[in-house]
């Protein structure tokens, strides 16, 4: 045989080629079967309508290409004893991966009901994209998958995340040419600038140009070949093209390309590991150009289908109305010659089956794809050693995230191969720079003398793309490691949708017995809405919490520690937890500290509690409950309590602080939810509750609407009033400041009596004065000019107004 | 003078060069002044601490580069009489653009208080990044800006959106090398595949490599030069490099590069416009590599600052503690020689000032940057002509979006230069394909015979990136045109953050008198949560509504039309509206139709109303209110009413349907909000309300918690239970189905009396039966096997259970 003008030696012998092709035909056969058949799986009788699903739901277009790569990887894994994770980006690639994991035996091990015989095959076909069955994506139910591919664009970032700190792993990542148009994917190619060939494994991207999306050609498939090549050279890869549609030639080309690619990967790794990392290598990349719907019906009803967008879903539809379509389906399936591939019982014949690797080398059984199997607890220092001394509430100030940074530093040092911190260029800005005492930022490009903390073996991952940060971390967690994402609060919305998909993955995998729990995805949201005074309105958005709590209660947790010691405790808890998304919101600015170590332990363990030292309702029912969640709301609440004591000393005030926001929900709604009895004990059943909340105020209503005392809840929070202004003016604009809180009390508490209107007026005067200074650009009022908080008299409890 | 080995002819004469450089120095001087000074703007007295802002907030790093480009564009605009929009991506570029628009006179025209003299300059300096002043970004307050640059990554998509259908406009777009790491930006380079040189204007990207983000080098700046060049050749551009730090040489290089680029743009456009569009041109692109903080302090405290990340914000800080820093600031500012640049009064001297263009040619006064100025009403057909005949409620079925598509088709035909539809490859899938009767998809790559509806002058923009769709549409709207974004409901979350920023832009511009209202940003969310039966859980998310309603009530609107005629009416309304984000959620599947034309007019005008024909509470207080919002919830509610009539004929049922979701909010919270009196009239003050809602149920509680009857609201909606299953099973899994709704009534309505338990049990039996069939892969139950809805008896009202 001759291929591309070359004769011998071809990479595949005739026998090897025949086996590869047979295996591929088997995978394609099983893929078509899943899309179409309810019964008669081996076509041992003529195909009739009764054998066909009444509603055809599946996507043939991408499948033969995914199968082609899978089969070739099987050969390679076997010949070179590789550990390969197969990450497939194209949407609806499910049938192909299910087919392959079934052929290699992984599927039956995960789902014993789907046996390796005709009856098992019948069930395999029937369950696909069918009520009570499995989805058409490589969803969590699919062995070997870490990337669903339902929402497109995350495959390559997941693949890179998977190989960080996994030096022996190769993630072969098929990127669909549709997916390649997404933003996340377009940015993900640059991940090679952060991959260290000595310490990390390798990603082998296969850009699959099958030419079409749902109804359109793809941008990458229609670019001139030279531009495409130039693009990937520019991205830093060495692209190899495998193009065509004639199976035999394509097998030879693909085998040669993969042999070369793996050899090059191994050379790169050997050089780096033996001689040290000197520069970023040019990693190989395969461009596979094959027809959409390859080997499927070429022409249907006189219209070209193979190689066009018309084969995206089911190339043959309307079988009930058109006997020719039914005949075409049968001919198509028989073209794979199932009688040669499966034995009497319906099992893949041994001479084909032995192409597949064995045990954990099978891509459907690679333990990295079920990261919980490999997950080990983080080694953790004792967080109490990092606690801030707080001689009395409010007596000292600290930057909470800076304190947290010291804990993270030691977690990093104690777990040098299983913990990473990601973030968009903000680790230092978010005051976590203690991390740089023990590690650097990962960086494979040249570094200059004037740079700071860059190194190929850095473990902090910074890139100005929240999406890459998220995708990398997801890949890292999904393969059994730990991490934290620190982000400006407003801009975490950039990954809303990625969070969404990850939370859904966590939710679904709770019910898949062979999937083991993962480390939680931990967010630190800092540089938050109340301290974006200099960045302005575009940086002011606390709504990620609202977004998160729409997901299943079983997988989401939200914490608002009011100071450094509570932040330490929460961080420790989150890093030890499993299979959640933990959202921690905490400021980075100097703020008063309230709780000493013991108080922080008690308070974070309860998640919510009365701060007796701050109120004056001891041994009595309060007149009003001042509740707060978040550091700035806590500050303003305590300042308001000071004012109340000064102006209304007879008033009995209770202060309730909330760290664990989910405590507010009913216990039937969230595992952390308080019982109604416990809730009522804190918030009373009939007293006014003035609630100062970090985010959008209606979230508190949404969490508490069914509580006894809800009608008396008055919540203040962020109401989308923002700009470049002082921190105090930010709270004033949103009515969350001490003066508004006092006015709320004066209006709502009947026992305030005749003093109410006077106190109200006093507060209003302060606000008018404040507003006047601000609009005059604050030239006269020192607290505006110097951008500081107003100084209120210290309260009897010792809390400074800061 | 010699430059780059060349002597004459250099593009700039000595005089031209001197003027350019002087103008640049003036812009840099004003930029530094804004960051640092409260007073003494012209340095007519020695600089003291009293002249300096107590808190220094601003970003010098990117500014000199932005000024450099601005000044060079001024020359070009003047020499060639161009209409140029200056779109700047780098964050915190505000001081530079404010400085330039001040120098050219635009700023004073927009803000008469900021006069062109020393006092005006003092105010200009003081207001910057100061309480009561202006943000540090090119926020909406900045004349000439359509891109804030607070959240990074959208500049290039905005620039492309701006020039679509604006053949005479050039958008010069500075892309920061930080921003270039984001996903949206990385994808945006491919926008050239959708730009028609005959019909559209041109984008001239300037990739500004100043080397650093906040604390890190940038990926693009550290790539080898050959890779960078290859990358942009691969993206389809012809890159020209302008690199260096010596001002004179850089001026000559930049002038040459821009001259060539504009000549090439004009050649491309001329060829396309004279000879027709034959292929995608290679548009020019400038790579400007200049030091970060160029012309600022080189070394501070012995550490290199210019050309490093240390000049990102304020290169000189701590002035109060270090007199040397104060002296360095003064020396830095004086290095621009302000005494040569500004006359006695403080005005730019005429020989420098005449570099700037005049009138609307000034980039700060280009009307395209204030799109409302240019906005014209859409020509609209009469939507009533597209109405579906509905002889009786439920008597016919229709695909709502297909009906809407016909209206859009004619809107498109009647507005061939000012209306575009964007979407990620889903226009046909979302059943809007009537559009392709009058236009095609925009496509500049080669088309094949097997493709459908691709053309360089297509007006439907499809790319598999929701971010590009959003960015393009925003740019198109911001420059005074109209459009619609159709998207799968779940995946609109990909642009959460972009929506966020656009909504903030709309909100802020309501209060900027010179900004004219824009056309609304209209979303059609279809392929929604309830009909993702075949795509499964990853495609099931109705939470965008929750996200949207967190923004200012004044700019957001949400509509849930239950059928085709109401969808038509809502679409007509939204396309005519101004300065909102309109979210329309509607299904694309065949569904029963309820309202004829007249009823649809009445119902959508009210936004909420009692469907008298569906209930039986005429002339009486109902026993229960069955409320619904969304097409599938409406279907299930009506089917539940059928069951109630059958099983509990004596029960008085009221049906309330909600089209305009914001009607539920109190009138003080949203302009569309109902008064409490009107709300109570619909929902009663004390009867059970069973509310079937399209999305997450708690949103209804959040909107209605303060209503009189809220405690009796029982809301059903999507509770994150999803998979690949039948449409009816989807509603069952989430408890939104007819049987659950009837059970809710049976449990909650006291007048049901002794029949309640029996009805409850009957419904429960139906659900158990259903669940059994589903778990057996539905082989026996026809409605499961065929993926259809259960057939319930028609109600007396004539509504079919569908």
mmCIF file of N, CA and C in Angstrom, chain B residues 622-627 654 683-691 709 711-714 744-745 747-750:
data_model
loop_
_atom_site.group_PDB
_atom_site.id
_atom_site.type_symbol
_atom_site.label_atom_id
_atom_site.label_comp_id
_atom_site.label_asym_id
_atom_site.label_seq_id
_atom_site.Cartn_x
_atom_site.Cartn_y
_atom_site.Cartn_z
ATOM 1 N N UNK B 622 -63.088 33.287 44.193
ATOM 2 C CA UNK B 622 -62.674 31.903 43.926
ATOM 3 C C UNK B 622 -62.282 31.185 45.226
ATOM 4 N N UNK B 623 -62.255 29.870 45.142
ATOM 5 C CA UNK B 623 -61.706 29.084 46.253
ATOM 6 C C UNK B 623 -60.198 28.985 46.156
ATOM 7 N N UNK B 624 -59.720 29.070 44.942
ATOM 8 C CA UNK B 624 -58.280 28.942 44.727
ATOM 9 C C UNK B 624 -57.901 29.719 43.469
ATOM 10 N N UNK B 625 -56.689 30.291 43.497
ATOM 11 C CA UNK B 625 -56.154 30.950 42.305
ATOM 12 C C UNK B 625 -55.064 30.061 41.727
ATOM 13 N N UNK B 626 -55.229 29.696 40.469
ATOM 14 C CA UNK B 626 -54.197 28.949 39.768
ATOM 15 C C UNK B 626 -53.470 29.955 38.892
ATOM 16 N N UNK B 627 -52.243 30.300 39.283
ATOM 17 C CA UNK B 627 -51.491 31.297 38.526
ATOM 18 C C UNK B 627 -50.430 30.601 37.688
ATOM 19 N N UNK B 654 -59.930 30.255 39.861
ATOM 20 C CA UNK B 654 -59.547 31.403 39.031
ATOM 21 C C UNK B 654 -58.188 31.116 38.398
ATOM 22 N N UNK B 683 -55.176 38.278 43.039
ATOM 23 C CA UNK B 683 -54.719 37.098 43.780
ATOM 24 C C UNK B 683 -55.480 36.892 45.082
ATOM 25 N N UNK B 684 -56.453 37.728 45.344
ATOM 26 C CA UNK B 684 -57.223 37.728 46.591
ATOM 27 C C UNK B 684 -56.306 38.074 47.770
ATOM 28 N N UNK B 685 -56.924 38.249 48.912
ATOM 29 C CA UNK B 685 -56.119 38.538 50.100
ATOM 30 C C UNK B 685 -55.968 37.327 50.999
ATOM 31 N N UNK B 686 -56.691 36.246 50.680
ATOM 32 C CA UNK B 686 -56.666 35.147 51.652
ATOM 33 C C UNK B 686 -56.865 33.753 51.052
ATOM 34 N N UNK B 687 -56.930 33.654 49.737
ATOM 35 C CA UNK B 687 -57.165 32.333 49.148
ATOM 36 C C UNK B 687 -55.832 31.691 48.741
ATOM 37 N N UNK B 688 -55.797 30.374 48.723
ATOM 38 C CA UNK B 688 -54.556 29.718 48.272
ATOM 39 C C UNK B 688 -54.257 30.084 46.812
ATOM 40 N N UNK B 689 -53.002 30.350 46.561
ATOM 41 C CA UNK B 689 -52.545 30.631 45.200
ATOM 42 C C UNK B 689 -51.539 29.544 44.826
ATOM 43 N N UNK B 690 -51.885 28.760 43.828
ATOM 44 C CA UNK B 690 -50.949 27.738 43.338
ATOM 45 C C UNK B 690 -50.326 28.310 42.081
ATOM 46 N N UNK B 691 -49.049 28.607 42.174
ATOM 47 C CA UNK B 691 -48.396 29.362 41.109
ATOM 48 C C UNK B 691 -47.432 28.436 40.363
ATOM 49 N N UNK B 709 -51.273 38.679 50.375
ATOM 50 C CA UNK B 709 -51.620 37.254 50.392
ATOM 51 C C UNK B 709 -50.395 36.355 50.233
ATOM 52 N N UNK B 711 -48.386 34.818 52.087
ATOM 53 C CA UNK B 711 -48.266 33.591 52.889
ATOM 54 C C UNK B 711 -49.039 32.433 52.272
ATOM 55 N N UNK B 712 -50.023 32.721 51.431
ATOM 56 C CA UNK B 712 -50.798 31.658 50.781
ATOM 57 C C UNK B 712 -50.264 31.266 49.407
ATOM 58 N N UNK B 713 -49.148 31.858 49.010
ATOM 59 C CA UNK B 713 -48.566 31.508 47.715
ATOM 60 C C UNK B 713 -47.811 30.191 47.829
ATOM 61 N N UNK B 714 -48.167 29.274 46.963
ATOM 62 C CA UNK B 714 -47.402 28.032 46.854
ATOM 63 C C UNK B 714 -46.894 27.960 45.414
ATOM 64 N N UNK B 744 -51.729 19.931 45.114
ATOM 65 C CA UNK B 744 -51.547 21.160 45.894
ATOM 66 C C UNK B 744 -52.895 21.766 46.267
ATOM 67 N N UNK B 745 -53.796 21.766 45.316
ATOM 68 C CA UNK B 745 -55.127 22.320 45.594
ATOM 69 C C UNK B 745 -55.833 21.462 46.643
ATOM 70 N N UNK B 747 -54.717 19.725 48.910
ATOM 71 C CA UNK B 747 -54.161 19.881 50.262
ATOM 72 C C UNK B 747 -54.490 21.226 50.892
ATOM 73 N N UNK B 748 -54.649 22.234 50.052
ATOM 74 C CA UNK B 748 -54.677 23.594 50.585
ATOM 75 C C UNK B 748 -56.048 24.261 50.628
ATOM 76 N N UNK B 749 -56.991 23.748 49.877
ATOM 77 C CA UNK B 749 -58.275 24.437 49.804
ATOM 78 C C UNK B 749 -59.247 23.781 50.769
ATOM 79 N N UNK B 750 -59.650 24.500 51.796
ATOM 80 C CA UNK B 750 -60.496 23.880 52.819
ATOM 81 C C UNK B 750 -61.833 23.425 52.248
#
